[in-house]
Amino acid sequence: MQTLLLFFNICIAFSLVFVEGVQSVHYEELSTLLMIKSSLIDPSNQLEGWKMPSNAAGNQSLHCNWTGVWCNSEGFVDRLHLSGMNLSGNVSDHIQELRSLSFLNISCNMFDSSLPKSLGSLTSLKTIDVSQNNFIGSFPTGLGMASGLTSVNASSNNFSGYLPDDLGNATSLESLDFRGSFFVGSIPSSFKHLHKLKFLGLSGNNLTGRIPREIGQLASLETIIIGYNEFEGEIPSEIGNLTNLQYLDLAVGSLSGQIPAELGKLKQLETVYLYKNNFTGKIPPELGNATSLVFLDLSDNQISGEIPLEVLELWKNFLTGPLPESLGQNSPLQWLDVSSNSLSGEIPPVGLGSLPILQRLELANNNLTGQIPDDIALSTSLSFIDVSGNHLESSLPYSILSIPNLQIFMASNNNFEGQIPDQFQDCPSLSLLDLSSNRLSGKIPESIASCEKLVNLNLQNNQFAGEIPKAISTMPTLAMLDLSNNSLVGRIPANFGTSPALEMVNLSFNKLEGPVPSNGMLTTINPNDLIGNAGLCGGVLPPCSTTSSASKQHENLRIKHVIMGFIIGVSIILTSRDGFLHWEDGCIKRWYLYNSFFYDWHNKSNKEWPWTLVAFQRISFHQ
Ligand SMILES: *[C@@H]1O[C@H](CO)[C@@H](O)[C@H](O)[C@H]1NC(C)=O
Ligand SMILES: *[C@@H]1O[C@H](CO)[C@@H](O)[C@H](O)[C@H]1NC(C)=O
Ligand SMILES: *[C@@H]1O[C@H](CO)[C@@H](O)[C@H](O)[C@H]1NC(C)=O
Ligand SMILES: *[C@@H]1O[C@H](CO)[C@@H](O)[C@H](O)[C@H]1NC(C)=O
Ligand SMILES: *[C@@H]1O[C@H](CO)[C@@H](O)[C@H](O)[C@H]1NC(C)=O
Ligand SMILES: *[C@@H]1O[C@H](CO)[C@@H](O)[C@H](O)[C@H]1NC(C)=O
Ligand SMILES: *[C@@H]1O[C@H](CO)[C@@H](O)[C@H](O)[C@H]1NC(C)=O
Ligand SMILES: *[C@@H]1O[C@H](CO)[C@@H](O)[C@H](O)[C@H]1NC(C)=O
Ligand SMILES: *[C@@H]1O[C@H](CO)[C@@H](O)[C@H](O)[C@H]1NC(C)=O
Ligand SMILES: *[C@@H]1O[C@H](CO)[C@@H](O)[C@H](O)[C@H]1NC(C)=O
Ligand SMILES: *[C@@H]1O[C@H](CO)[C@@H](O)[C@H](O)[C@H]1NC(C)=O
Ligand SMILES: *[C@@H]1O[C@H](CO)[C@@H](O)[C@H](O)[C@H]1NC(C)=O
């Protein structure tokens, strides 16, 4: 019925073309839009306003005022911006009739059809963005003829088939984003003509073959993100001709051979991801000449030998002393990750704490010895410190937990001893504290309860004594607490179970005694999280007196709780202000598909490091 009405309307529209004469050519555009609408599924009625005017003799460019439609000065449709509208169905062939269309954005919708081949005849297009949908089939060819085309974004879809090689003829292209689909085949050699291309994103597909030598001809390239494919062979040395290159991501693939020394020629190069390939040989000393380099990830390869002096010259400054002038004011270190290497010796005593914007310090799983230098505690920028899995000893620097932005501090599996610094009233951001498997002793300070954002506290496997601080039950966000394998004594505090956010608790293998309070989450706690405390009884444990009333009801509750605890446990996620996964313009970002999340935050315009650790069920409060 509706279709019939629409058809009727369109007929009127066309008859008017003849009545009204030249000006009515705009009715063609108007009816084209109505036909485009008729093949869309629009559950939230975003395009409600797209309808034939009741007064047909009225304004003939009425469609220029419709949602998502912009016209040029002659009244022809110039821009269609229909992103984030929950649209699905089909992109109609009629779209080719919008001859003046220069901007098409249908990103962040729910399309799961294929794009019409006719899209390729829209040769006025300058920008096309179909990203963040579920489009299938091949990407239409033809846009190579669009001489003004500067930007194609087809990322995060389910496209298959080959990359459209005719795009090599669209020599105005500056940005090509085909990340996150199922494209196969190799990089078309025709792409070598794209001399203006600044951004090439092909990561997260099923592309194969070698990286073509011709890539060295794309002299404008600033960003190459082509990892997470099945590329093989060596990195062509011609990559050293890309003098504007700042960002190179070739992570995860089957690339092999040596890392080309020519990378050292790239003075703009800041970030290089080569992890999880099959590179062999040594790190070329020439890399030391890439003086803008602030991030280099070579992990999970077969690289041998020492880090050459020239590179150390660049990198040692990350470990000792002030930042060298050669690094430039604009590229100071934000993230130092040398975890899981074989670094030995001590952490240099001065320097790290004075790096002005160092946010992440990751030294985990090395062979480091000695103390954490006191100077780190002077940092105002650090938000993430992980020194777990070393042989560090002595006590923790007194004020380390007072670093104003510190959110995550992990120091497990070392030989730290002495007491925890009683500085909790000064740690406004701390959300995860893991000091497990050390030799820490003394009491757990009551002041820990002033850590208002603490979500996860792990002190297991130490020598803590004294009682569980009563104030723990007032901590607003504490969801996970592991105090197992210590020497804690006394009773479990009466209100403990009613801590507002507590989901997982492990108190096993201490010297606790007395009855387990029957309130809150303690009524459903898994008894395994209480075992090894000979003096504990009651609650979910065998009763303190001999009256055996182990109730089935408790058992059921317990199971429910354990399952919930498990779900929450695995769902603890790191969210940044940008979020791994969030809702924006009605569209879920799916960055985990291809790692480019890193690109977003590692960008120059970088905001402060915004990690917060939140329990899954609380995420909505943070949006
Ligand atoms: C989209 O096209 C397919 C195949 O041509 C058809 O079956 C389907 O009904 C169309 N959907 C809409 C909403 O027009
Ligand atoms: C355009 O739409 C707005 C509101 O949607 C309306 O107020 C305005 O009168 C319309 N203009 C024309 C020329 O139709
Ligand atoms: C018709 O509508 C367009 C778009 O809203 C507007 O720019 C134009 O001035 C209107 N023309 C008349 C004659 O009302
Ligand atoms: C899209 O759909 C979701 C759920 O179906 C709804 O919550 C959201 O508001 C819709 N967005 C728009 C822009 O209509
Ligand atoms: C398309 O629309 C989305 C959402 O509004 C926006 O984020 C994106 O930048 C747009 N694409 C282009 C190429 O303008
Ligand atoms: C392509 O679109 C996605 C999201 O729709 C966006 O995040 C990404 O930055 C875009 N690519 C480029 C090169 O702008
Ligand atoms: C590029 O354009 C040339 C000349 O117009 C044409 O011969 C060639 O087939 C085009 N290449 C592709 C891959 O479409
Ligand atoms: C593409 O890659 C994905 C993930 O790497 C894999 O599961 C899938 O089988 C591949 N598909 C093809 C057609 O090779
Ligand atoms: C590109 O690099 C190769 C190998 O590094 C070199 O032989 C060639 O001369 C360079 N081409 C240009 C145009 O600089
Ligand atoms: C890596 O290289 C080694 C020897 O060079 C080879 O045996 C192995 O199969 C390669 N692995 C991959 C994933 O290509
Ligand atoms: C580094 O660059 C300087 C000049 O910029 C050059 O003299 C030197 O040979 C280069 N070193 C390496 C190892 O390429
Ligand atoms: C640490 O050093 C010991 C010997 O001192 C060695 O056995 C061990 O493999 C080293 N660990 C790492 C991760 O290098």
JSON list of C-alpha atoms in Angstrom, two decimals, residues 391-496:
[
{"chain": "A", "resi": 391, "resn": "HIS", "atom": "CA", "xyz": [64.08, -9.43, 41.21]},
{"chain": "A", "resi": 392, "resn": "LEU", "atom": "CA", "xyz": [63.49, -6.02, 42.71]},
{"chain": "A", "resi": 393, "resn": "GLU", "atom": "CA", "xyz": [63.95, -5.78, 46.45]},
{"chain": "A", "resi": 394, "resn": "SER", "atom": "CA", "xyz": [64.01, -3.51, 49.43]},
{"chain": "A", "resi": 395, "resn": "SER", "atom": "CA", "xyz": [60.94, -1.45, 50.26]},
{"chain": "A", "resi": 396, "resn": "LEU", "atom": "CA", "xyz": [58.71, 0.46, 47.89]},
{"chain": "A", "resi": 397, "resn": "PRO", "atom": "CA", "xyz": [59.54, 4.19, 47.64]},
{"chain": "A", "resi": 398, "resn": "TYR", "atom": "CA", "xyz": [57.60, 5.92, 50.38]},
{"chain": "A", "resi": 399, "resn": "SER", "atom": "CA", "xyz": [55.57, 8.24, 48.17]},
{"chain": "A", "resi": 400, "resn": "ILE", "atom": "CA", "xyz": [55.22, 6.08, 45.07]},
{"chain": "A", "resi": 401, "resn": "LEU", "atom": "CA", "xyz": [51.48, 5.68, 45.51]},
{"chain": "A", "resi": 402, "resn": "SER", "atom": "CA", "xyz": [51.12, 9.46, 45.68]},
{"chain": "A", "resi": 403, "resn": "ILE", "atom": "CA", "xyz": [51.96, 10.07, 42.02]},
{"chain": "A", "resi": 404, "resn": "PRO", "atom": "CA", "xyz": [48.94, 12.21, 41.25]},
{"chain": "A", "resi": 405, "resn": "ASN", "atom": "CA", "xyz": [47.79, 10.43, 38.09]},
{"chain": "A", "resi": 406, "resn": "LEU", "atom": "CA", "xyz": [48.79, 6.94, 39.04]},
{"chain": "A", "resi": 407, "resn": "GLN", "atom": "CA", "xyz": [46.00, 4.54, 38.16]},
{"chain": "A", "resi": 408, "resn": "ILE", "atom": "CA", "xyz": [47.69, 1.21, 37.91]},
{"chain": "A", "resi": 409, "resn": "PHE", "atom": "CA", "xyz": [50.62, -0.02, 39.96]},
{"chain": "A", "resi": 410, "resn": "MET", "atom": "CA", "xyz": [51.75, -3.60, 39.50]},
{"chain": "A", "resi": 411, "resn": "ALA", "atom": "CA", "xyz": [54.77, -4.94, 41.33]},
{"chain": "A", "resi": 412, "resn": "SER", "atom": "CA", "xyz": [53.93, -8.59, 41.86]},
{"chain": "A", "resi": 413, "resn": "ASN", "atom": "CA", "xyz": [56.51, -11.39, 41.85]},
{"chain": "A", "resi": 414, "resn": "ASN", "atom": "CA", "xyz": [59.47, -9.48, 43.17]},
{"chain": "A", "resi": 415, "resn": "ASN", "atom": "CA", "xyz": [61.27, -9.52, 46.49]},
{"chain": "A", "resi": 416, "resn": "PHE", "atom": "CA", "xyz": [59.86, -6.35, 47.96]},
{"chain": "A", "resi": 417, "resn": "GLU", "atom": "CA", "xyz": [59.82, -6.28, 51.74]},
{"chain": "A", "resi": 418, "resn": "GLY", "atom": "CA", "xyz": [58.85, -3.97, 54.53]},
{"chain": "A", "resi": 419, "resn": "GLN", "atom": "CA", "xyz": [55.48, -2.28, 54.85]},
{"chain": "A", "resi": 420, "resn": "ILE", "atom": "CA", "xyz": [53.16, -0.83, 52.22]},
{"chain": "A", "resi": 421, "resn": "PRO", "atom": "CA", "xyz": [53.63, 2.94, 52.13]},
{"chain": "A", "resi": 422, "resn": "ASP", "atom": "CA", "xyz": [50.80, 4.42, 54.19]},
{"chain": "A", "resi": 423, "resn": "GLN", "atom": "CA", "xyz": [50.00, 7.09, 51.61]},
{"chain": "A", "resi": 424, "resn": "PHE", "atom": "CA", "xyz": [46.59, 6.11, 50.46]},
{"chain": "A", "resi": 425, "resn": "GLN", "atom": "CA", "xyz": [44.89, 9.38, 51.35]},
{"chain": "A", "resi": 426, "resn": "ASP", "atom": "CA", "xyz": [46.98, 10.91, 48.57]},
{"chain": "A", "resi": 427, "resn": "CYS", "atom": "CA", "xyz": [46.22, 8.58, 45.71]},
{"chain": "A", "resi": 428, "resn": "PRO", "atom": "CA", "xyz": [43.13, 9.97, 44.07]},
{"chain": "A", "resi": 429, "resn": "SER", "atom": "CA", "xyz": [43.35, 7.96, 40.87]},
{"chain": "A", "resi": 430, "resn": "LEU", "atom": "CA", "xyz": [44.59, 4.55, 41.92]},
{"chain": "A", "resi": 431, "resn": "SER", "atom": "CA", "xyz": [42.33, 1.82, 40.58]},
{"chain": "A", "resi": 432, "resn": "LEU", "atom": "CA", "xyz": [44.54, -1.26, 40.54]},
{"chain": "A", "resi": 433, "resn": "LEU", "atom": "CA", "xyz": [47.18, -2.17, 43.08]},
{"chain": "A", "resi": 434, "resn": "ASP", "atom": "CA", "xyz": [48.89, -5.53, 42.71]},
{"chain": "A", "resi": 435, "resn": "LEU", "atom": "CA", "xyz": [51.68, -6.27, 45.18]},
{"chain": "A", "resi": 436, "resn": "SER", "atom": "CA", "xyz": [51.13, -10.01, 45.25]},
{"chain": "A", "resi": 437, "resn": "SER", "atom": "CA", "xyz": [53.92, -12.56, 45.72]},
{"chain": "A", "resi": 438, "resn": "ASN", "atom": "CA", "xyz": [56.46, -10.43, 47.52]},
{"chain": "A", "resi": 439, "resn": "ARG", "atom": "CA", "xyz": [57.72, -10.41, 51.09]},
{"chain": "A", "resi": 440, "resn": "LEU", "atom": "CA", "xyz": [55.74, -7.45, 52.32]},
{"chain": "A", "resi": 441, "resn": "SER", "atom": "CA", "xyz": [54.81, -7.45, 55.97]},
{"chain": "A", "resi": 442, "resn": "GLY", "atom": "CA", "xyz": [53.24, -5.32, 58.65]},
{"chain": "A", "resi": 443, "resn": "LYS", "atom": "CA", "xyz": [49.61, -4.28, 58.76]},
{"chain": "A", "resi": 444, "resn": "ILE", "atom": "CA", "xyz": [47.39, -3.35, 55.88]},
{"chain": "A", "resi": 445, "resn": "PRO", "atom": "CA", "xyz": [46.87, 0.34, 56.65]},
{"chain": "A", "resi": 446, "resn": "GLU", "atom": "CA", "xyz": [43.33, 1.54, 57.49]},
{"chain": "A", "resi": 447, "resn": "SER", "atom": "CA", "xyz": [43.98, 4.51, 55.24]},
{"chain": "A", "resi": 448, "resn": "ILE", "atom": "CA", "xyz": [43.59, 2.24, 52.25]},
{"chain": "A", "resi": 449, "resn": "ALA", "atom": "CA", "xyz": [39.88, 2.95, 52.51]},
{"chain": "A", "resi": 450, "resn": "SER", "atom": "CA", "xyz": [40.47, 6.48, 51.29]},
{"chain": "A", "resi": 451, "resn": "CYS", "atom": "CA", "xyz": [41.31, 5.11, 47.83]},
{"chain": "A", "resi": 452, "resn": "GLU", "atom": "CA", "xyz": [37.97, 5.99, 46.37]},
{"chain": "A", "resi": 453, "resn": "LYS", "atom": "CA", "xyz": [38.67, 4.61, 42.93]},
{"chain": "A", "resi": 454, "resn": "LEU", "atom": "CA", "xyz": [40.38, 1.40, 43.89]},
{"chain": "A", "resi": 455, "resn": "VAL", "atom": "CA", "xyz": [38.70, -1.48, 42.04]},
{"chain": "A", "resi": 456, "resn": "ASN", "atom": "CA", "xyz": [41.22, -4.26, 42.41]},
{"chain": "A", "resi": 457, "resn": "LEU", "atom": "CA", "xyz": [43.50, -4.84, 45.37]},
{"chain": "A", "resi": 458, "resn": "ASN", "atom": "CA", "xyz": [45.78, -7.87, 45.28]},
{"chain": "A", "resi": 459, "resn": "LEU", "atom": "CA", "xyz": [48.06, -8.47, 48.26]},
{"chain": "A", "resi": 460, "resn": "GLN", "atom": "CA", "xyz": [48.11, -12.26, 48.16]},
{"chain": "A", "resi": 461, "resn": "ASN", "atom": "CA", "xyz": [51.16, -14.29, 48.96]},
{"chain": "A", "resi": 462, "resn": "ASN", "atom": "CA", "xyz": [52.97, -11.90, 51.26]},
{"chain": "A", "resi": 463, "resn": "GLN", "atom": "CA", "xyz": [53.58, -11.80, 54.99]},
{"chain": "A", "resi": 464, "resn": "PHE", "atom": "CA", "xyz": [50.95, -9.31, 56.04]},
{"chain": "A", "resi": 465, "resn": "ALA", "atom": "CA", "xyz": [49.85, -9.63, 59.64]},
{"chain": "A", "resi": 466, "resn": "GLY", "atom": "CA", "xyz": [47.35, -7.87, 61.83]},
{"chain": "A", "resi": 467, "resn": "GLU", "atom": "CA", "xyz": [43.63, -7.63, 61.16]},
{"chain": "A", "resi": 468, "resn": "ILE", "atom": "CA", "xyz": [41.68, -6.88, 58.01]},
{"chain": "A", "resi": 469, "resn": "PRO", "atom": "CA", "xyz": [41.05, -3.10, 58.16]},
{"chain": "A", "resi": 470, "resn": "LYS", "atom": "CA", "xyz": [37.40, -2.52, 59.08]},
{"chain": "A", "resi": 471, "resn": "ALA", "atom": "CA", "xyz": [37.18, 0.47, 56.78]},
{"chain": "A", "resi": 472, "resn": "ILE", "atom": "CA", "xyz": [37.47, -1.78, 53.72]},
{"chain": "A", "resi": 473, "resn": "SER", "atom": "CA", "xyz": [33.74, -2.27, 53.88]},
{"chain": "A", "resi": 474, "resn": "THR", "atom": "CA", "xyz": [33.23, 1.41, 53.04]},
{"chain": "A", "resi": 475, "resn": "MET", "atom": "CA", "xyz": [35.25, 1.46, 49.85]},
{"chain": "A", "resi": 476, "resn": "PRO", "atom": "CA", "xyz": [32.88, 2.54, 47.12]},
{"chain": "A", "resi": 477, "resn": "THR", "atom": "CA", "xyz": [34.37, 0.80, 44.07]},
{"chain": "A", "resi": 478, "resn": "LEU", "atom": "CA", "xyz": [36.41, -2.07, 45.44]},
{"chain": "A", "resi": 479, "resn": "ALA", "atom": "CA", "xyz": [35.26, -5.09, 43.44]},
{"chain": "A", "resi": 480, "resn": "MET", "atom": "CA", "xyz": [38.12, -7.55, 43.79]},
{"chain": "A", "resi": 481, "resn": "LEU", "atom": "CA", "xyz": [40.12, -8.19, 46.89]},
{"chain": "A", "resi": 482, "resn": "ASP", "atom": "CA", "xyz": [42.71, -10.91, 47.30]},
{"chain": "A", "resi": 483, "resn": "LEU", "atom": "CA", "xyz": [44.37, -11.17, 50.70]},
{"chain": "A", "resi": 484, "resn": "SER", "atom": "CA", "xyz": [45.05, -14.90, 50.55]},
{"chain": "A", "resi": 485, "resn": "ASN", "atom": "CA", "xyz": [48.27, -16.54, 51.73]},
{"chain": "A", "resi": 486, "resn": "ASN", "atom": "CA", "xyz": [49.20, -14.04, 54.39]},
{"chain": "A", "resi": 487, "resn": "SER", "atom": "CA", "xyz": [49.20, -14.14, 58.17]},
{"chain": "A", "resi": 488, "resn": "LEU", "atom": "CA", "xyz": [46.15, -12.03, 58.85]},
{"chain": "A", "resi": 489, "resn": "VAL", "atom": "CA", "xyz": [44.52, -12.62, 62.23]},
{"chain": "A", "resi": 490, "resn": "GLY", "atom": "CA", "xyz": [41.34, -11.77, 64.07]},
{"chain": "A", "resi": 491, "resn": "ARG", "atom": "CA", "xyz": [37.80, -11.78, 62.78]},
{"chain": "A", "resi": 492, "resn": "ILE", "atom": "CA", "xyz": [36.36, -10.83, 59.42]},
{"chain": "A", "resi": 493, "resn": "PRO", "atom": "CA", "xyz": [34.92, -7.32, 60.05]},
{"chain": "A", "resi": 494, "resn": "ALA", "atom": "CA", "xyz": [31.18, -7.44, 60.69]},
{"chain": "A", "resi": 495, "resn": "ASN", "atom": "CA", "xyz": [30.17, -5.22, 57.74]},
{"chain": "A", "resi": 496, "resn": "PHE", "atom": "CA", "xyz": [32.68, -6.70, 55.35]}
]
